[in-house]
mmCIF file of C-alpha atoms in Angstrom:
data_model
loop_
_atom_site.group_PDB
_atom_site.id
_atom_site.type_symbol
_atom_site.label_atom_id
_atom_site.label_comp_id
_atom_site.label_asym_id
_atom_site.label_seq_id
_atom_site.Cartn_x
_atom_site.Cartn_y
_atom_site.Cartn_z
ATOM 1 C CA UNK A 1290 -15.099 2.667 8.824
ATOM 2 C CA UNK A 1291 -12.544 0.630 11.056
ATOM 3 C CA UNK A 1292 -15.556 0.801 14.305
ATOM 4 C CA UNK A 1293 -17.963 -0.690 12.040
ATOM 5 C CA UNK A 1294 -15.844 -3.273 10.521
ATOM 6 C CA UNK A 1295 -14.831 -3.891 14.157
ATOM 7 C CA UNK A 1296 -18.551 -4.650 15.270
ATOM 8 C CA UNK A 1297 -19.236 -6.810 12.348
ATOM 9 C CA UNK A 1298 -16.210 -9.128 12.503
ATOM 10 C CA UNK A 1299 -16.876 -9.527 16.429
ATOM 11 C CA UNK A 1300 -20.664 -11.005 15.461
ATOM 12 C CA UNK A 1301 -18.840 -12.769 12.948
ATOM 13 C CA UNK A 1302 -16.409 -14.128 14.860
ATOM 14 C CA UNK A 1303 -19.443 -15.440 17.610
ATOM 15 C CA UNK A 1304 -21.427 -16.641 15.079
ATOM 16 C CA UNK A 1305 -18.261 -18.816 13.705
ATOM 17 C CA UNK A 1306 -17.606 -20.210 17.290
ATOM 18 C CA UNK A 1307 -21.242 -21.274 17.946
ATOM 19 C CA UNK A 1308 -21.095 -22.734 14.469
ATOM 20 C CA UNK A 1309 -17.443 -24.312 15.007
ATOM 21 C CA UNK A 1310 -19.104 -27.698 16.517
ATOM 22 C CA UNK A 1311 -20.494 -29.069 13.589
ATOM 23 C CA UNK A 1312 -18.467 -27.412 10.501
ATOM 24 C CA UNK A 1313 -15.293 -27.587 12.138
ATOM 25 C CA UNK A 1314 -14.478 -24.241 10.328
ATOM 26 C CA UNK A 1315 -11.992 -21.788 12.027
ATOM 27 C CA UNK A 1316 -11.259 -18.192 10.897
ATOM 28 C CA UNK A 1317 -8.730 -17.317 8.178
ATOM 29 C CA UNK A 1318 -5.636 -15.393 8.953
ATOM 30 C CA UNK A 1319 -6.939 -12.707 6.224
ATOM 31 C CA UNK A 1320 -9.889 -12.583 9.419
ATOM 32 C CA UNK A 1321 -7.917 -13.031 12.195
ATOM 33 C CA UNK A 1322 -5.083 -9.517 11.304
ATOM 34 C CA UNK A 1323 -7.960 -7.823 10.607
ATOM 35 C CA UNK A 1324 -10.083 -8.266 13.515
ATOM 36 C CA UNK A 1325 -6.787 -7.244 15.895
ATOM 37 C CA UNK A 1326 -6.262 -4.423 13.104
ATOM 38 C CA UNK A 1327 -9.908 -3.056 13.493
ATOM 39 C CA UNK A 1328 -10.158 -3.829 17.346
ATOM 40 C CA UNK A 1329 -6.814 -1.348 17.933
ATOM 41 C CA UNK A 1330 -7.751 1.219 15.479
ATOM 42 C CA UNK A 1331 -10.968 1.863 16.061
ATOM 43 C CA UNK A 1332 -11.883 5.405 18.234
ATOM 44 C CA UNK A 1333 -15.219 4.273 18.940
ATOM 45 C CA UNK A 1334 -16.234 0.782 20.607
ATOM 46 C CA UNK A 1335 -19.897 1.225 21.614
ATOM 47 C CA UNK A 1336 -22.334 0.372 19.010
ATOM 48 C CA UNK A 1337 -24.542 3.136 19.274
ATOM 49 C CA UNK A 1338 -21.528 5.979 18.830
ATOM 50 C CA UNK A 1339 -20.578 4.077 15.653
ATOM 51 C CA UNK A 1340 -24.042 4.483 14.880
ATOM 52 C CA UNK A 1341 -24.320 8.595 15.817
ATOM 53 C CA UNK A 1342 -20.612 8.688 13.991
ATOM 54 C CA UNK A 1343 -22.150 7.571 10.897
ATOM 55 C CA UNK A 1344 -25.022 9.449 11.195
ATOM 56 C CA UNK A 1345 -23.253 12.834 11.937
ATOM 57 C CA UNK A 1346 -20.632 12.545 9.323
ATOM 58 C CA UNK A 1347 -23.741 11.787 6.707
ATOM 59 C CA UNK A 1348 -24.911 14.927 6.961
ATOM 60 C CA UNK A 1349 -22.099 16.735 5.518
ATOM 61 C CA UNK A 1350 -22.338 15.701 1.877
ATOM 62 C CA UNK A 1351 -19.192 13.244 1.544
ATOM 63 C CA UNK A 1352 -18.367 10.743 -0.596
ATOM 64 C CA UNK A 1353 -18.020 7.127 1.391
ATOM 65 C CA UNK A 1354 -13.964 7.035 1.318
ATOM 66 C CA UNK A 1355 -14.035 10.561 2.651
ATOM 67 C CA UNK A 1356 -16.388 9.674 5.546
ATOM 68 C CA UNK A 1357 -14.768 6.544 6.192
ATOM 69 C CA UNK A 1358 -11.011 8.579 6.414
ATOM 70 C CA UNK A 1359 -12.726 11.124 8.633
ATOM 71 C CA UNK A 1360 -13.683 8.812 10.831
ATOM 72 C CA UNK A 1361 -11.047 6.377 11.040
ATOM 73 C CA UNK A 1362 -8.217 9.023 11.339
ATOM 74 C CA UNK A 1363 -10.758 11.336 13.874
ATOM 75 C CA UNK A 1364 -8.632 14.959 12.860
ATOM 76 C CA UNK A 1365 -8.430 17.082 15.772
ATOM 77 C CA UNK A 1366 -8.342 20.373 13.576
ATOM 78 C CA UNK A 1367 -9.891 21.530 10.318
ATOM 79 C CA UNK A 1368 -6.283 21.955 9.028
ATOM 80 C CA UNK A 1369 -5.132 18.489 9.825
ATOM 81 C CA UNK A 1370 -8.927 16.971 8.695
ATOM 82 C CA UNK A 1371 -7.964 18.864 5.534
ATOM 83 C CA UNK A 1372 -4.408 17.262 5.044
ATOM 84 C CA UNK A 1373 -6.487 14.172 5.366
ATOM 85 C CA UNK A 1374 -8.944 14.407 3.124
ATOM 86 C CA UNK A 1375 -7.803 17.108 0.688
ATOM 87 C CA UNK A 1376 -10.983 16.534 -1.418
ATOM 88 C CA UNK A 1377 -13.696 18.164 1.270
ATOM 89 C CA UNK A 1378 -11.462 21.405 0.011
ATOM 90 C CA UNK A 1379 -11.613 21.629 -3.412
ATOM 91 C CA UNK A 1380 -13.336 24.111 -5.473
ATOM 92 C CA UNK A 1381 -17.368 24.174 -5.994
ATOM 93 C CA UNK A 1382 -17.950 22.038 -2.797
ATOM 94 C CA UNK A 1383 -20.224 23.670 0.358
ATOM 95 C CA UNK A 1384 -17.323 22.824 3.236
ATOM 96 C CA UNK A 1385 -15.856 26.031 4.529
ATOM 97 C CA UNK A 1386 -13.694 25.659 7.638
ATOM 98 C CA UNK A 1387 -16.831 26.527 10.149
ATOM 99 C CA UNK A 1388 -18.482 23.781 8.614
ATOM 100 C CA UNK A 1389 -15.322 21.309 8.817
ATOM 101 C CA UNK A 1390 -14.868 22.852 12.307
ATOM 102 C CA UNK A 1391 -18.400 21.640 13.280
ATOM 103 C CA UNK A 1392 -18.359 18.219 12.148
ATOM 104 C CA UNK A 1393 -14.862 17.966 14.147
ATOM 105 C CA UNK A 1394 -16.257 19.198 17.206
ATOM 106 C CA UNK A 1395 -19.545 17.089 17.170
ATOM 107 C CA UNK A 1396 -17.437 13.952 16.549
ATOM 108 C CA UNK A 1397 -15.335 14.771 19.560
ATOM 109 C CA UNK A 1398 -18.159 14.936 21.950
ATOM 110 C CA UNK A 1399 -19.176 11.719 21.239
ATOM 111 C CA UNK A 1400 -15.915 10.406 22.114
ATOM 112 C CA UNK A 1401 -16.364 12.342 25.092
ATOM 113 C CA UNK A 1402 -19.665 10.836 26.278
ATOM 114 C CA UNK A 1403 -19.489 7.088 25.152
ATOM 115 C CA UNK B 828 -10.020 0.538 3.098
ATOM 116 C CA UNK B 829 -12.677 -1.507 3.855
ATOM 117 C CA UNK B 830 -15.224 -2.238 1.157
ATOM 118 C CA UNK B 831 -18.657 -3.466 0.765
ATOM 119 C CA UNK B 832 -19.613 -5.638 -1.867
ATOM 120 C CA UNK B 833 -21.976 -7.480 -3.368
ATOM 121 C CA UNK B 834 -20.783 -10.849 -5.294
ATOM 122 C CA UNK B 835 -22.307 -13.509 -7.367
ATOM 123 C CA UNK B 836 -20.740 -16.914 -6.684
ATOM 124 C CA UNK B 837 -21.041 -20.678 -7.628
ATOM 125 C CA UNK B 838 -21.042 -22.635 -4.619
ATOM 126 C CA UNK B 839 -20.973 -26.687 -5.670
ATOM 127 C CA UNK B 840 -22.320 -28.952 -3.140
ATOM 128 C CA UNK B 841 -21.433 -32.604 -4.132
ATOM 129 C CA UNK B 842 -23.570 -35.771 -4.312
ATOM 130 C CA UNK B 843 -23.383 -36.415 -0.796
ATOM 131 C CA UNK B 844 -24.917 -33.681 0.834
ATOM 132 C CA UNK B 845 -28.050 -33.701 -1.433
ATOM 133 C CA UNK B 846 -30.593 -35.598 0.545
ATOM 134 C CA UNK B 847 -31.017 -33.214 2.896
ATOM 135 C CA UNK B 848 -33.780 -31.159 2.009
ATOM 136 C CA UNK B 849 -34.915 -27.501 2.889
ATOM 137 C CA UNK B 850 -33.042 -25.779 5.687
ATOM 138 C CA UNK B 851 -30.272 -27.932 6.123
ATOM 139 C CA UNK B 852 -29.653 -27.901 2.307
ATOM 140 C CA UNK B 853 -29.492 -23.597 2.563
ATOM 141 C CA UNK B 854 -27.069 -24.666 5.553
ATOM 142 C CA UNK B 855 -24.419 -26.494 3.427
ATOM 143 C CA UNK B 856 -24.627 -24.366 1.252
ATOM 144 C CA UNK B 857 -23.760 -21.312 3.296
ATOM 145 C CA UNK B 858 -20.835 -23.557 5.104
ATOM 146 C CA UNK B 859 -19.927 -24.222 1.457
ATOM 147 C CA UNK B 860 -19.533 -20.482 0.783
ATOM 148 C CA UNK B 861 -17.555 -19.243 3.992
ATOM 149 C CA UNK B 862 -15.385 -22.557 3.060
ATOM 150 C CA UNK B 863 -14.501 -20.874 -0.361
ATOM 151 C CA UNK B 864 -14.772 -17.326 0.401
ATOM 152 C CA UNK B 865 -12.181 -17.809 3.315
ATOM 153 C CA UNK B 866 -9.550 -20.142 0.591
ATOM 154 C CA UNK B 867 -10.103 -17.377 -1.968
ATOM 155 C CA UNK B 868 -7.974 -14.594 0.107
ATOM 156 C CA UNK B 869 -8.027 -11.756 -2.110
ATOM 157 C CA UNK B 870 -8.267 -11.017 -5.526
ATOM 158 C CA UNK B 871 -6.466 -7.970 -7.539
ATOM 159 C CA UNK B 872 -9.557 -6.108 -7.576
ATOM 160 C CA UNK B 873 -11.568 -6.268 -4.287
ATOM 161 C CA UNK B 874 -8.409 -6.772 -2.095
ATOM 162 C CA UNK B 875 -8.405 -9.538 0.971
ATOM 163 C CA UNK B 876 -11.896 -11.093 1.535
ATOM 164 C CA UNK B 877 -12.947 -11.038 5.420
ATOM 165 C CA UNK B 878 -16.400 -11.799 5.867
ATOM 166 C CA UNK B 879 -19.954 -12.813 4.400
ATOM 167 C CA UNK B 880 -22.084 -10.537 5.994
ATOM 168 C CA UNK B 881 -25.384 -11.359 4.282
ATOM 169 C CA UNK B 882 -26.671 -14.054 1.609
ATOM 170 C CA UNK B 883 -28.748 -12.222 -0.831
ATOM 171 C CA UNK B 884 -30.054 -14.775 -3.009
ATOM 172 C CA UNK B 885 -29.673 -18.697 -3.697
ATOM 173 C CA UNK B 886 -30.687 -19.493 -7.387
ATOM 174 C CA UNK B 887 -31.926 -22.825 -9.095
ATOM 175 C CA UNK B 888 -29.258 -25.777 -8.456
ATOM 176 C CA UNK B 889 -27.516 -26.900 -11.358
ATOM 177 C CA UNK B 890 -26.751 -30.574 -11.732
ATOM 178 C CA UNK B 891 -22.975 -30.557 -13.417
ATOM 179 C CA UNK B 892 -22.942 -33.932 -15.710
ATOM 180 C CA UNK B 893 -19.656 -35.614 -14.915
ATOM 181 C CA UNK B 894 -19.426 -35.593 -11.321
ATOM 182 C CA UNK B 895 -23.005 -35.621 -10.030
ATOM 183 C CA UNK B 896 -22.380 -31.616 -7.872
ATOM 184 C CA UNK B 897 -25.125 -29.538 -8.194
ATOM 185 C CA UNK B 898 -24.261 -26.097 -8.626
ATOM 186 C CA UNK B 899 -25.737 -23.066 -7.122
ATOM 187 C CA UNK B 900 -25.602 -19.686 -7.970
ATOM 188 C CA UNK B 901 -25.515 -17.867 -4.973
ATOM 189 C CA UNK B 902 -25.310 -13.296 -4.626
ATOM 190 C CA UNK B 903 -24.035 -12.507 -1.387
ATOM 191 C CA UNK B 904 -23.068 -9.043 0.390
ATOM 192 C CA UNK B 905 -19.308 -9.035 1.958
ATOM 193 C CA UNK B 906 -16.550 -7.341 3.630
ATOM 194 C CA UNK B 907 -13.223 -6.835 1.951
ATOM 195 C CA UNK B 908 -9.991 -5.003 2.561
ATOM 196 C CA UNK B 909 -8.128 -2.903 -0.652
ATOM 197 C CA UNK B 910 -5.199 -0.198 -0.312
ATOM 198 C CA UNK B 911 -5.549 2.797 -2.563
ATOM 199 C CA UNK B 912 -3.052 4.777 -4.092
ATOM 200 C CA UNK B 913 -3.137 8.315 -1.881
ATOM 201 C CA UNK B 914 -5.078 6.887 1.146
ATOM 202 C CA UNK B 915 -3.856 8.020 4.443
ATOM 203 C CA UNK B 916 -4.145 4.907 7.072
ATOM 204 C CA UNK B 917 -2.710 3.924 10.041
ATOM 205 C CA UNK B 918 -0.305 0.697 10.638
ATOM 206 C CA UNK B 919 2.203 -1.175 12.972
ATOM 207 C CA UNK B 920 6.058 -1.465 12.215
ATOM 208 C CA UNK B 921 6.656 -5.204 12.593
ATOM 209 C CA UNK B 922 10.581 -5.024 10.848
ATOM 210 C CA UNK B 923 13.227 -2.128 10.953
ATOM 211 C CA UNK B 924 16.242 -2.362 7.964
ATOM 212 C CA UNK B 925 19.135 -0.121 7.252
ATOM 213 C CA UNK B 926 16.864 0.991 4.493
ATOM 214 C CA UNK B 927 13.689 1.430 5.767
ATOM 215 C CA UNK B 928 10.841 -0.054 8.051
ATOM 216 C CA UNK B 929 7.947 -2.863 7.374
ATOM 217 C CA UNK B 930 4.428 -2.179 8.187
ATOM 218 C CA UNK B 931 1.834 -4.018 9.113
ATOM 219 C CA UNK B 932 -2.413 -2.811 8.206
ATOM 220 C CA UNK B 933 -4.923 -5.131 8.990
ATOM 221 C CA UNK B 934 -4.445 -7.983 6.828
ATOM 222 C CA UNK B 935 -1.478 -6.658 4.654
ATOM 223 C CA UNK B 936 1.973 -7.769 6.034
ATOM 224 C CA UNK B 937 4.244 -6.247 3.196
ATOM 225 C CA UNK B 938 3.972 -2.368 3.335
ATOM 226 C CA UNK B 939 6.911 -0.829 3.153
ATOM 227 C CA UNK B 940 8.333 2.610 4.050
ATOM 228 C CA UNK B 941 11.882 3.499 2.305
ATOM 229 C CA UNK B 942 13.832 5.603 4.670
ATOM 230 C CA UNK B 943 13.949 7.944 1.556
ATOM 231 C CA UNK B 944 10.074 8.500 1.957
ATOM 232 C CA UNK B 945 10.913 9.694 5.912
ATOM 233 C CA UNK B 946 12.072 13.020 5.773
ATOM 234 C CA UNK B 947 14.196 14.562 8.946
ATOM 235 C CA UNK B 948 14.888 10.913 10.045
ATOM 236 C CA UNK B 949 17.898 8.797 10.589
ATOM 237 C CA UNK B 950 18.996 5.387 11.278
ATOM 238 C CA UNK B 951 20.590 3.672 14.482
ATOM 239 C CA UNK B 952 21.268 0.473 14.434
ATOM 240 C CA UNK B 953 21.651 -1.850 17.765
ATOM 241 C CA UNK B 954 19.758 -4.281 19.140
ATOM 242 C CA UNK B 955 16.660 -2.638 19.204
ATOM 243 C CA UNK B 956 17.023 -0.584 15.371
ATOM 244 C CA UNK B 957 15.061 2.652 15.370
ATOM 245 C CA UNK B 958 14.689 5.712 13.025
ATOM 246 C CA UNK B 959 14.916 8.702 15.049
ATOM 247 C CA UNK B 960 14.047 12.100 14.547
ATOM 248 C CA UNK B 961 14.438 15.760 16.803
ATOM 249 C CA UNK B 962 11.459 14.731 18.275
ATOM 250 C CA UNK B 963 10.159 10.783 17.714
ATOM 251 C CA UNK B 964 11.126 7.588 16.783
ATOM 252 C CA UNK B 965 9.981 5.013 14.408
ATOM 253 C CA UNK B 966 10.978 1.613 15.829
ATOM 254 C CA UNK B 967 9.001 -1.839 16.244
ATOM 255 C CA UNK B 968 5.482 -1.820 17.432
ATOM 256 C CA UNK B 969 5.120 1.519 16.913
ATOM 257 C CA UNK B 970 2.255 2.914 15.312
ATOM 258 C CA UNK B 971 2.567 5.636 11.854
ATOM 259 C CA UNK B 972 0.127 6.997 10.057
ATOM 260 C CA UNK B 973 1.557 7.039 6.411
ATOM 261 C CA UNK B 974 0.369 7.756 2.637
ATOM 262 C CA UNK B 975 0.371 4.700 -0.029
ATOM 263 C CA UNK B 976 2.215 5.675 -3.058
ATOM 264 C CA UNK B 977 1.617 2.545 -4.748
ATOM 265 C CA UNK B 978 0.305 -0.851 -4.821
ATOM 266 C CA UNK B 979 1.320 -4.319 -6.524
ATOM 267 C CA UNK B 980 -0.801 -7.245 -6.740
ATOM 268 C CA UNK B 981 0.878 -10.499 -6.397
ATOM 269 C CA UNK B 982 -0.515 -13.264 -8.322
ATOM 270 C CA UNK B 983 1.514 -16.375 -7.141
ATOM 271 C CA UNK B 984 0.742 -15.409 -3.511
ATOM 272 C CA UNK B 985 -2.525 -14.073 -3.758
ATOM 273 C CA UNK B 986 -1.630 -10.742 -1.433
ATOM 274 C CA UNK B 987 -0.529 -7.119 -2.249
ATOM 275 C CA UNK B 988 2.365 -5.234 -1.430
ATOM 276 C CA UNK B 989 2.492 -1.434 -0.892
ATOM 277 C CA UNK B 990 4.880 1.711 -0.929
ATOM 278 C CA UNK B 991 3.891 4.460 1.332
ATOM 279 C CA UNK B 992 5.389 7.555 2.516
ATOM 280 C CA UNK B 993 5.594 10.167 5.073
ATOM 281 C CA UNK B 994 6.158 13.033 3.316
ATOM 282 C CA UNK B 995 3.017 15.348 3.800
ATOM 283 C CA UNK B 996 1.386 17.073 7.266
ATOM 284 C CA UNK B 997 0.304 15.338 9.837
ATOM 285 C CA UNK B 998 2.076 11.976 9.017
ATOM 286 C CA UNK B 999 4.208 10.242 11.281
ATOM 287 C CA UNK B 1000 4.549 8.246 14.661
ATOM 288 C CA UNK B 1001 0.843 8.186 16.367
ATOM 289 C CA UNK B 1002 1.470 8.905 19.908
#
């Protein structure tokens, strides 16, 4: 998820400027656009939200790009979660809307409180 | 998206650097590494390479007869950066065309978004060009959350393109 590559790059980035004396190594542009990239797009800053994000959204049975789509794109409604990620819908799988609706809601009051 | 991987690689460390021993020798080596990881850029099937996040393993050096290197096989866990055909993401319109707009997505410059693929939108040109709608507006440094239709992997530039399109719910300007 965006947060979570936003936390590592930023260690990265520290650890490359305490290293940057001796090596004389500076980031790559690939680095640099991605670290503004991640920095603007990600809904949660505080390590231990990412960390209750991640942990709330693993308890729902998704696969990875699912989880990482849910909580990138943070869907306000089960309808719009489901335009998302049409997979969590399909046929044989245990997400009915309350569920969806759950997830959504527990995501948002961690936005609330961080 | 951004991926997780784990890699084996070959980092050489020349003559030089060999009389270090111990810790300083695991040191060039890791320098070594970020050196080449960060020249590699991407590749067609892991997408841009950001970061070394952890070194797994170092292996037996292997001393390579002609020039004297010793090579070292090296596994190491990284960060990398891929667009996928149906993703829904988020990006930044850096260019606006009769035709359609240029978006930017973390380390992908070349995403483009035909005016075709924006339904109920229209052009006006000026100083400032914008694609407006009843409601919004898709000009520069505005932020749309689209769908990638397809990808292309460029070879001679080492960097991907991508087609993407707003045609769905929910896609759009991000207020």
């Amino acid at each position: 998820m965006n947060c979570e590559v936003a936390l590592i790059l930023e260690h990265k980035y520290e650890q490359l400027q305490q290293m940057s004396d001796d090596a004389g190594n500076h980031v790559s542009q690939v680095f640099e656009k991605s670290q503004q990239y991640v920095k603007r797009f990600s809904r949660y800053k505080n390590p231990d939200a990412v960390r209750q994000v991640r942990e709330i959204l693993s308890r729902y049975q998704l696969a990875e790009f699912e989880l990482c789509v849910l909580g990138n794109l943070c869907p306000e409604t089960v309808e719009e979660a489901i335009a998302m990620v049409p997979s969590i819908k399909t046929k044989g799988r245990a997400h009915d809307d309350e569920a969806i609706e759950k997830m959504l809601n527990d995501l948002s009051l961690i936005k609330k409180f961080e | 998206m951004f991926l997780k991987v784990q890699l084996p690689w070959n980092v050489i460390i020349p003559a030089e650097n060999l009389d270090a021993k111990g810790l300083l020798l695991q040191r060039s080596i890791i320098i070594r590494l970020l050196e080449d990881f960060a020249a590699r850029k991407a590749t067609k099937d892991l997408g841009y390479y950001l970061a070394v996040t952890t070194l797994e393993s170092i292996g037996e050096g292997r001393v390579r007869q002609q020039t004297g290197d010793v090579m070292f096989p090296v596994v190491f866990s990284g960060i990398t950066f891929k667009l996928y055909r149906g993703e829904i993401l988020e990006g930044v319109v850096h260019k606006v065309l009769k035709h359609g707009v240029f978006l930017r997505c973390g380390p992908v410059e070349n995403i483009y978004l035909s005016h075709l693929k924006m339904p109920g939108y229209s052009y006006m040109p000026g100083e400032n060009p914008v694609f407006n709608d009843k409601v919004s507006r898709i000009e520069k440094d505005i932020v749309v959350r689209f769908i990638v239709i397809g990808t292309k992997w460029l070879e001679a530039e080492r960097e991907f393109q991508a087609l993407v399109s707003l045609e769905g719910h929910y896609l759009g300007p991000v207020s």
